[in-house]
Amino acid sequence: MSETVLELRNVTRAFELSQGAFRRAAKLTAVADVSLKVGRGEVFALVGESGSGKTTLAKMLLGLLPPTSGEILVDGMPISPKDRVAVSRRVQPIFQDPYSSLNPRKSVAQLIALPLIVHGVGDRTTRRAQVLAMLDRVGLSPRHYDAYPGQLSGGQRQRVAIARALILKPEVVICDEPTSALDVSVQAQILNLLLELKRELGLTYFFISHNLAVVEHLADRVAVMYLGRFVEERTRAGLFASPRHPYTRVLLESVLTPDPDLGVPDTRIGTAAGMPASELGCPFEPRCPSAAEVCRTTVPMVRTLPDGWTTCHLIEEEAAIVP
Ligand code: SF4
């Protein structure tokens, strides 16, 4: 892997759930002890069902939510929610819905220039030149400079959101389901644009998606998240060719049967909603089609694989390939 640009060290985020005046608050662990390293120029994808903790993790990466414990570093320096402005210089988001993420009362020029103004970059003349150059880079024309979001199509709005995210040349871009609100015909254009911009500008993407076809198209490495925990982390090629964790296998089998209303894979084991993780053993045990007795009582250890790792009692350790 190239030089590490994003690192998470044992990051956990828990929430207290109020249960009324006379009962002690319950604790929900949305993200549990997650560690990872993302190399510069890499596309690291995170997949999992709704409620798996992907959005909570994204909020922590953007400095919108502090971890309960653990540390998040960009270029070796911790990011702190206490300094949102500094975080936004280094980490920028592209959200799912370009209809709600752009202020309809601001022009395209104002929307794209805002990060430059907040960070005191350039003057009016240089900012105009930067915005025009960025419009060109994302496939919009100078005539869009004074347009308003309401005058643009969904794909054009997402191009504006991408331009705004990239204008500060961030170290890491968090792409949170960036195409799922768009027409299918536009999705491929936006994905190809993201890949082109990554190559041109040397960007690093942390890509969150429930859409495994999208992940297969553009990820270098993939982590699979289940109830707040990573259960498998592999190269894209390895994961799609031979998924090892039973949950990953179920997710991949479900690719052809997405539930259009829920926007989550229609897995043959139901959804995780309302399904508690096993307290003592493997978190996936209550839903796992391959569960054995040991799975109920013992948390599985990490098993090293030639191209990553997984956590399952039924999988033998395989020697990692030393380059
Ligand atoms: Fe299934 Fe057991 Fe593996 Fe967990 S450890 S994924 S329950 S087989």
JSON list of N, CA and C in Angstrom, two decimals, residues 2 12 27 35 37 72 94 108 143 175 205 228 259:
[
{"chain": "A", "resi": 2, "resn": "SER", "atom": "N", "xyz": [0.42, 2.27, -0.74]},
{"chain": "A", "resi": 2, "resn": "SER", "atom": "CA", "xyz": [1.18, 3.53, -0.76]},
{"chain": "A", "resi": 2, "resn": "SER", "atom": "C", "xyz": [1.12, 4.19, 0.62]},
{"chain": "A", "resi": 12, "resn": "THR", "atom": "N", "xyz": [-14.29, 3.62, 18.33]},
{"chain": "A", "resi": 12, "resn": "THR", "atom": "CA", "xyz": [-15.59, 3.16, 18.83]},
{"chain": "A", "resi": 12, "resn": "THR", "atom": "C", "xyz": [-16.50, 4.37, 19.02]},
{"chain": "A", "resi": 27, "resn": "LYS", "atom": "N", "xyz": [-27.16, 1.18, 26.09]},
{"chain": "A", "resi": 27, "resn": "LYS", "atom": "CA", "xyz": [-26.07, 1.66, 25.25]},
{"chain": "A", "resi": 27, "resn": "LYS", "atom": "C", "xyz": [-26.12, 0.98, 23.89]},
{"chain": "A", "resi": 35, "resn": "SER", "atom": "N", "xyz": [-10.37, -0.38, 13.13]},
{"chain": "A", "resi": 35, "resn": "SER", "atom": "CA", "xyz": [-9.03, 0.10, 12.74]},
{"chain": "A", "resi": 35, "resn": "SER", "atom": "C", "xyz": [-8.86, -0.12, 11.25]},
{"chain": "A", "resi": 37, "resn": "LYS", "atom": "N", "xyz": [-6.30, 1.41, 7.59]},
{"chain": "A", "resi": 37, "resn": "LYS", "atom": "CA", "xyz": [-5.36, 2.36, 6.97]},
{"chain": "A", "resi": 37, "resn": "LYS", "atom": "C", "xyz": [-5.73, 2.48, 5.49]},
{"chain": "A", "resi": 72, "resn": "ILE", "atom": "N", "xyz": [-8.63, 9.14, 15.04]},
{"chain": "A", "resi": 72, "resn": "ILE", "atom": "CA", "xyz": [-8.68, 9.22, 13.57]},
{"chain": "A", "resi": 72, "resn": "ILE", "atom": "C", "xyz": [-7.58, 10.19, 13.13]},
{"chain": "A", "resi": 94, "resn": "ILE", "atom": "N", "xyz": [-18.93, 14.14, -0.25]},
{"chain": "A", "resi": 94, "resn": "ILE", "atom": "CA", "xyz": [-19.90, 14.21, -1.36]},
{"chain": "A", "resi": 94, "resn": "ILE", "atom": "C", "xyz": [-21.07, 13.35, -0.89]},
{"chain": "A", "resi": 108, "resn": "VAL", "atom": "N", "xyz": [-24.46, 28.68, -8.31]},
{"chain": "A", "resi": 108, "resn": "VAL", "atom": "CA", "xyz": [-23.40, 27.67, -8.45]},
{"chain": "A", "resi": 108, "resn": "VAL", "atom": "C", "xyz": [-22.05, 28.27, -8.06]},
{"chain": "A", "resi": 143, "resn": "ARG", "atom": "N", "xyz": [-21.49, 28.83, -18.52]},
{"chain": "A", "resi": 143, "resn": "ARG", "atom": "CA", "xyz": [-22.86, 29.36, -18.39]},
{"chain": "A", "resi": 143, "resn": "ARG", "atom": "C", "xyz": [-23.55, 28.85, -17.13]},
{"chain": "A", "resi": 175, "resn": "CYS", "atom": "N", "xyz": [-17.16, 9.79, 0.09]},
{"chain": "A", "resi": 175, "resn": "CYS", "atom": "CA", "xyz": [-18.26, 9.68, -0.88]},
{"chain": "A", "resi": 175, "resn": "CYS", "atom": "C", "xyz": [-19.33, 8.80, -0.25]},
{"chain": "A", "resi": 205, "resn": "TYR", "atom": "N", "xyz": [-10.29, 8.29, -1.97]},
{"chain": "A", "resi": 205, "resn": "TYR", "atom": "CA", "xyz": [-11.72, 8.22, -1.67]},
{"chain": "A", "resi": 205, "resn": "TYR", "atom": "C", "xyz": [-11.99, 7.20, -0.58]},
{"chain": "A", "resi": 228, "resn": "GLY", "atom": "N", "xyz": [-21.69, -2.52, 13.23]},
{"chain": "A", "resi": 228, "resn": "GLY", "atom": "CA", "xyz": [-20.64, -1.68, 13.79]},
{"chain": "A", "resi": 228, "resn": "GLY", "atom": "C", "xyz": [-19.24, -2.24, 13.73]},
{"chain": "A", "resi": 259, "resn": "ASP", "atom": "N", "xyz": [-33.76, -4.60, -2.79]},
{"chain": "A", "resi": 259, "resn": "ASP", "atom": "CA", "xyz": [-35.11, -4.14, -2.45]},
{"chain": "A", "resi": 259, "resn": "ASP", "atom": "C", "xyz": [-35.18, -2.65, -2.81]}
]
